[in-house]
Amino acid sequence: MLPRDPIILLSYVNTKLRDRDADLAMFCEEEDADEAALCATLAEAGYTYDAARNQFV
C-alpha cells in the first residue's frame, strides 16, 4: 500500500524510481498502482513526473 500523505508519497515514489524502477510505468506495475491517480495526487501537491530525470519534481 502506498503512503497517503503526499509528501511521504513523493519521497517513497522518488526513492523507488531512483533505486529500483526504470520508469513510472514500471513503478506502477511493481506497486499495483494506478498511474493516473498517482500523478493526480502528486500534482495536487505541486509535483509532476519528469521522464528525463525519472522522478517527480
Tab-separated table of C-alpha atoms in Angstrom:
chain	number	residue	atom	x	y	z
A	1	MET	CA	0.000	0.000	0.000
A	2	LEU	CA	1.295	3.435	-0.924
A	3	PRO	CA	1.602	6.206	1.676
A	4	ARG	CA	-1.406	8.543	1.852
A	5	ASP	CA	0.448	11.708	2.834
A	6	PRO	CA	1.511	13.432	-0.425
A	7	ILE	CA	4.997	14.408	0.796
A	8	ILE	CA	5.754	10.952	2.152
A	9	LEU	CA	4.325	9.514	-1.079
A	10	LEU	CA	6.643	11.769	-3.089
A	11	SER	CA	9.663	10.594	-1.131
A	12	TYR	CA	8.649	6.945	-1.409
A	13	VAL	CA	7.993	7.100	-5.158
A	14	ASN	CA	11.159	9.024	-5.991
A	15	THR	CA	13.251	6.639	-3.897
A	16	LYS	CA	11.808	3.611	-5.687
A	17	LEU	CA	12.252	5.297	-9.074
A	18	ARG	CA	15.877	6.024	-8.241
A	19	ASP	CA	16.749	2.660	-6.709
A	20	ARG	CA	14.546	0.108	-8.424
A	21	ASP	CA	12.412	1.154	-11.376
A	22	ALA	CA	13.411	2.302	-14.839
A	23	ASP	CA	10.301	4.453	-15.260
A	24	LEU	CA	6.936	5.381	-13.785
A	25	ALA	CA	5.087	2.606	-15.631
A	26	MET	CA	7.385	0.003	-14.082
A	27	PHE	CA	6.896	1.538	-10.630
A	28	CYS	CA	3.120	1.387	-11.008
A	29	GLU	CA	3.287	-2.218	-12.191
A	30	GLU	CA	5.504	-3.235	-9.252
A	31	GLU	CA	3.286	-1.419	-6.735
A	32	ASP	CA	-0.022	-2.311	-8.432
A	33	ALA	CA	-0.794	1.419	-8.502
A	34	ASP	CA	-2.948	3.478	-10.838
A	35	GLU	CA	-0.553	5.772	-12.711
A	36	ALA	CA	-3.148	8.478	-13.433
A	37	ALA	CA	-4.308	8.565	-9.803
A	38	LEU	CA	-0.732	8.705	-8.542
A	39	CYS	CA	0.114	11.575	-10.888
A	40	ALA	CA	-3.068	13.403	-9.901
A	41	THR	CA	-2.318	13.059	-6.190
A	42	LEU	CA	1.208	14.381	-6.603
A	43	ALA	CA	0.035	17.135	-8.975
A	44	GLU	CA	-2.267	18.395	-6.220
A	45	ALA	CA	0.860	18.765	-4.065
A	46	GLY	CA	2.609	20.641	-6.892
A	47	TYR	CA	4.734	17.856	-8.400
A	48	THR	CA	4.847	16.424	-11.920
A	49	TYR	CA	6.696	13.456	-13.336
A	50	ASP	CA	9.813	14.296	-15.353
A	51	ALA	CA	10.571	11.256	-17.520
A	52	ALA	CA	14.063	12.505	-18.428
A	53	ARG	CA	15.006	12.617	-14.739
A	54	ASN	CA	12.765	9.660	-13.802
A	55	GLN	CA	11.414	11.491	-10.777
A	56	PHE	CA	8.672	13.796	-9.611
A	57	VAL	CA	9.856	17.391	-9.409
